[in-house]
Structures are given as C-alpha cells and as structure tokens.
mmCIF file of C-alpha atoms in Angstrom:
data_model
loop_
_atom_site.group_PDB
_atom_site.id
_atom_site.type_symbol
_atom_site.label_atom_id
_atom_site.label_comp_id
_atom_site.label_asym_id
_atom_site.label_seq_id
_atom_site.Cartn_x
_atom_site.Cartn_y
_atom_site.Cartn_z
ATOM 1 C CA UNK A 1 15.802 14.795 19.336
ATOM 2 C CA UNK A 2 18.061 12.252 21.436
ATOM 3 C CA UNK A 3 21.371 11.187 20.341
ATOM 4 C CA UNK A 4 20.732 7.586 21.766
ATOM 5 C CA UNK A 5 17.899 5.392 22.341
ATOM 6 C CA UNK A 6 17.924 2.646 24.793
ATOM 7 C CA UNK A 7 15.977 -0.353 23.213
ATOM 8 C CA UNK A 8 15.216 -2.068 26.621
ATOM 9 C CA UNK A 9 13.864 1.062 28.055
ATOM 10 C CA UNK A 10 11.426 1.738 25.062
ATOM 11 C CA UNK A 11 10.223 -1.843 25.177
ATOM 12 C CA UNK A 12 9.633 -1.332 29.220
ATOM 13 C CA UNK A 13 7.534 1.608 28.289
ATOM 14 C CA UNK A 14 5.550 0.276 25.381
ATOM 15 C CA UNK A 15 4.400 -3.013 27.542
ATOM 16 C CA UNK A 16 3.732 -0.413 30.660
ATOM 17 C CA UNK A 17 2.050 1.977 28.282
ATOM 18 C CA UNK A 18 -0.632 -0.869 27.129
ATOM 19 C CA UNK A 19 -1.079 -2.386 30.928
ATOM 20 C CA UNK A 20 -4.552 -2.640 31.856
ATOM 21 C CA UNK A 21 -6.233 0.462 34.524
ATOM 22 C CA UNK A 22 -6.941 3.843 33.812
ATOM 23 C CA UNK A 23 -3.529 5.158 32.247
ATOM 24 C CA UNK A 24 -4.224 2.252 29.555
ATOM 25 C CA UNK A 25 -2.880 3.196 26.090
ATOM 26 C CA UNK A 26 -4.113 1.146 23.451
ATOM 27 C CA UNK A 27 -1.623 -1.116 21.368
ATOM 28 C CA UNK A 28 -1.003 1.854 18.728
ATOM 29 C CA UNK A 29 -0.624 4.568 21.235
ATOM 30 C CA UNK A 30 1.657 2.617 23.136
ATOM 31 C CA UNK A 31 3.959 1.948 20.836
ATOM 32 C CA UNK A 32 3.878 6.257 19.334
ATOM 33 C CA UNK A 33 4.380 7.319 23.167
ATOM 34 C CA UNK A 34 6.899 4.815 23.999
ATOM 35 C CA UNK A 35 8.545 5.949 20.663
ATOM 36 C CA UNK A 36 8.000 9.362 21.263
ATOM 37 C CA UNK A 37 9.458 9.623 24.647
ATOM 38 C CA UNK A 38 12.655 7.404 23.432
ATOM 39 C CA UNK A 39 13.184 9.875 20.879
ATOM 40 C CA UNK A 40 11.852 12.982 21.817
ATOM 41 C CA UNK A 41 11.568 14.359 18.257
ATOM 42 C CA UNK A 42 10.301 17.880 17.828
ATOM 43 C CA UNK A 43 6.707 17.547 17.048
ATOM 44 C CA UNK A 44 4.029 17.723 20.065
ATOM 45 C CA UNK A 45 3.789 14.514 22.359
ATOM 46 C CA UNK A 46 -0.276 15.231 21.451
ATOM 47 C CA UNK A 47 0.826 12.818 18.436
ATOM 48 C CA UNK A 48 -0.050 9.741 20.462
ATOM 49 C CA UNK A 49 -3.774 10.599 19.549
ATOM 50 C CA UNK A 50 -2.657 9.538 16.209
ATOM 51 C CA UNK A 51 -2.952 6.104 17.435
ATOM 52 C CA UNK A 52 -6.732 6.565 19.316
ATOM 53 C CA UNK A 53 -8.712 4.638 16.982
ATOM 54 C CA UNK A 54 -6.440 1.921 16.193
ATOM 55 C CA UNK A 55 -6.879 -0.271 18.390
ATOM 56 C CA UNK A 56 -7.987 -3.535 18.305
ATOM 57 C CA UNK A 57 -6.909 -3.710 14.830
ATOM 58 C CA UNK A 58 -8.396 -0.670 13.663
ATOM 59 C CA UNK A 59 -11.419 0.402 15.411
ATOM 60 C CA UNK A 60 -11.992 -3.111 16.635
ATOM 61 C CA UNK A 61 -12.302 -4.728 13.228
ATOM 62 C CA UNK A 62 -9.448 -6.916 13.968
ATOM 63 C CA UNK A 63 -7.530 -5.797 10.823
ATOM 64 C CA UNK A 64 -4.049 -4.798 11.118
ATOM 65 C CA UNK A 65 -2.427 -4.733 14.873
ATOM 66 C CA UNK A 66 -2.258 -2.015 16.165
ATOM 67 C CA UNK A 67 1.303 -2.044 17.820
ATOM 68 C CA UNK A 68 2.497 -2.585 13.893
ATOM 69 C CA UNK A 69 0.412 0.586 12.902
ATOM 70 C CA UNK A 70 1.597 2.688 15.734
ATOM 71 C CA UNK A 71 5.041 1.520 14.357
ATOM 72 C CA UNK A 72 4.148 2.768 11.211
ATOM 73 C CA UNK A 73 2.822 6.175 11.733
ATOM 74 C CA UNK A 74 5.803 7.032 13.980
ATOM 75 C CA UNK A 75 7.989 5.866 11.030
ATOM 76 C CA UNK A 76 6.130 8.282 8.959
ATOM 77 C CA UNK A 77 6.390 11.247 11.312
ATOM 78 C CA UNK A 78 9.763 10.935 11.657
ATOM 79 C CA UNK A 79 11.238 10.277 8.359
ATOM 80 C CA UNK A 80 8.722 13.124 6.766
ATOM 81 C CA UNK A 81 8.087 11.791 2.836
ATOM 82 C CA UNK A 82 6.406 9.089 1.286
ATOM 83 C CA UNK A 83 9.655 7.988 -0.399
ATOM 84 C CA UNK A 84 11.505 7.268 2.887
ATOM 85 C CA UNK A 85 8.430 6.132 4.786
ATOM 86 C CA UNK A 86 7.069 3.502 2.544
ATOM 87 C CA UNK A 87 10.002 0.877 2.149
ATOM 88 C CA UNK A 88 10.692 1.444 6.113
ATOM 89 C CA UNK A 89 7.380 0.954 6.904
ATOM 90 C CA UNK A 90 7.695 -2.299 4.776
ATOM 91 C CA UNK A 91 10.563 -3.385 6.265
ATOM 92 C CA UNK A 92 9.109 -2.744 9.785
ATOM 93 C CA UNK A 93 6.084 -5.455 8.597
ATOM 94 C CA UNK A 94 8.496 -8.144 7.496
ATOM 95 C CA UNK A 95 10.412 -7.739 11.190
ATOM 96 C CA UNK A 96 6.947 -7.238 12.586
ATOM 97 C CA UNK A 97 6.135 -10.852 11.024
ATOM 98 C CA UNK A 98 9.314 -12.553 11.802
ATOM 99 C CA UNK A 99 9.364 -11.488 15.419
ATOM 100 C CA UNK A 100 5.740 -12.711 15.717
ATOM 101 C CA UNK A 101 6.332 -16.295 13.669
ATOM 102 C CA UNK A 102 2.971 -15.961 11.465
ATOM 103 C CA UNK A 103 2.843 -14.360 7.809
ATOM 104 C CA UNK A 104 0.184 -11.918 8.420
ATOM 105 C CA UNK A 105 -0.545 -8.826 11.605
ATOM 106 C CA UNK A 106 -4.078 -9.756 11.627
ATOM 107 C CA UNK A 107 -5.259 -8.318 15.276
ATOM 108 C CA UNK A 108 -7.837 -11.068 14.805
ATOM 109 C CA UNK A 109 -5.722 -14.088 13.657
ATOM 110 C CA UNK A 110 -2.761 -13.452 16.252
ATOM 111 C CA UNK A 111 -5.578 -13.079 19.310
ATOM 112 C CA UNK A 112 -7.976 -16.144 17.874
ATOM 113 C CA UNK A 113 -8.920 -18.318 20.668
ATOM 114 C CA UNK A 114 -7.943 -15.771 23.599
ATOM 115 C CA UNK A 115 -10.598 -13.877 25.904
ATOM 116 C CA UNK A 116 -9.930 -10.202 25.348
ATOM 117 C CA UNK A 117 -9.435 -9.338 28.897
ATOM 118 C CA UNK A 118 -7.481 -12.930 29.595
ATOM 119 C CA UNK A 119 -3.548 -12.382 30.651
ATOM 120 C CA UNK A 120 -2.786 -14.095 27.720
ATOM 121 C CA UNK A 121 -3.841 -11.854 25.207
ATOM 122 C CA UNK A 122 -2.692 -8.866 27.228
ATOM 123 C CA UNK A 123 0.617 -10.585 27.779
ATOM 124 C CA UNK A 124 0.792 -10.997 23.765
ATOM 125 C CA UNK A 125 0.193 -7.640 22.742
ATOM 126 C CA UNK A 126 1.970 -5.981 25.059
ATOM 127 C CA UNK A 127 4.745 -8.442 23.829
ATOM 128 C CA UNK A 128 3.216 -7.227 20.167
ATOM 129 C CA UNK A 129 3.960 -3.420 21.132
ATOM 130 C CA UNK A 130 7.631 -4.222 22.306
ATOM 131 C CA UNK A 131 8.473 -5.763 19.224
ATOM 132 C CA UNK A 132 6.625 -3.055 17.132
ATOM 133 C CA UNK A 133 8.700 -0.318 18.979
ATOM 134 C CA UNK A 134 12.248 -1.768 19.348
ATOM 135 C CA UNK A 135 11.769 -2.921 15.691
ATOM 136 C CA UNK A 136 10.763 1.223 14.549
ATOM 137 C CA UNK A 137 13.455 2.432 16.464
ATOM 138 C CA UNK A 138 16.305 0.242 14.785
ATOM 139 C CA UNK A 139 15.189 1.121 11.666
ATOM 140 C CA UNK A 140 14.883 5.219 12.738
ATOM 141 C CA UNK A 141 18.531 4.575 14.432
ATOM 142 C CA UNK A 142 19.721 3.550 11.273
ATOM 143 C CA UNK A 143 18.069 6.286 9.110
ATOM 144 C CA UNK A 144 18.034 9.362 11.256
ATOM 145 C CA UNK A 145 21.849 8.296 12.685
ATOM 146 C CA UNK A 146 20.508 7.811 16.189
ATOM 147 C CA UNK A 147 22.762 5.514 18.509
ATOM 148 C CA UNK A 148 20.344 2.610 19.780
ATOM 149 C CA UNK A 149 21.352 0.613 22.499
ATOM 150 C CA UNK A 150 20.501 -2.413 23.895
#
C-alpha cells in the first residue's frame, strides 16, 4: 500500500474513470478503481467488479448513488471488520451529503429533471464520484495512517 495519496489525482481519475465511451466505469466502479489505484492496497485490482451492478443507484433503481456505495465498499475492504467499517462508512454519508447540499444520496432525487445521457447529469456524477473518493480516502488517511495530500 502507498504511503501518500494525492487527493487531486484520485478525483482526476474518478471523473475520467466515469467519462462516457467504451472505457466507461460506472459511478461505483469509478470511485473503487480510482481508490484502488490511489492506494494500491494488497487485494486484486479485479475488486472494481465489486461495483458492476451498482450503478444507477443500484441496478438502475435509483436508490443509493453509486459513487457513495463505491465509497463504501472500498471503506470496507480496506479497514477489514464490521466494527471499523460501519461508523466510517457513516461518516463517509454525512460528508457524502454535505458535499452534495441535499439530506439524502438518492441516485433518483439528485438526477430528477436531467436526461441521462445530458452533460449535466454526467457532469454531476462524475462531480458525485470525486467527492465520494476524496471523501473515502480522508477518512482511510486518517485510519490506516496514510499521508493524503492535496
């Protein structure tokens, strides 16, 4: 695993991770591969598939966003037990939240009103997977002792 993590180079690569074309990644596994490659933990890179069927807010229900899931599981994978993942993971939603100004990461409520394929939405979540990453890896700085930088 990396000593240091560069926060403006992991939110480059989660927005290029979820651009639109053929290397598209969707909003959860863009956020777990631009984690992934920041830290470079040792568990497979094959993790990303963790994030296949969360997009759209989960399997295109429109539940939870997917950035904030992909967020999640990476939390999980890296800090190994229920007891360290769970408030983390909670704190990631309230920063998730406050970074996004509305109360809830409802895939459908934060794209209401936006054509799926419009730049808009794809401007938002990529925004939505920048803010999901940078926010996972502060909190994985603090509680793995990993150096994050700006």
């Amino acid at each position: 695993m990396r000593d240091t993590v560069s926060l403006s180079a992991l939110e480059e690569a989660a927005k290029r991770n979820n651009r639109p074309g053929p290397d598209h990644l969707n909003c959860s596994e863009s956020v777990i591969a631009a984690l992934w490659d920041a830290f470079e933990p040792d568990f497979p890179r094959s993790v990303v598939a963790a994030g296949a069927g969360m997009g759209a807010g989960l399997g295109g229900s429109g539940c939870i966003c997917g950035a904030l899931a992909g967020g999640v599981t990476f939390l999980g994978l890296m800090l190994e037990t229920k007891e360290r993942a769970k408030p983390a993971s909670g704190e990631l939603h309230d920063a998730f939240c406050a970074g996004i100004g509305r109360r809830t990461p409802c895939c459908r409520i934060l794209t209401r009103g936006m054509e799926w394929t419009s730049d808009e939405r794809v401007c938002q979540c990529q925004n939505n997977c920048a803010l999901a990453a940078t926010e996972a890896a502060k909190i994985l700085g603090r509680e793995l002792g990993v150096t994050i930088e700006p």
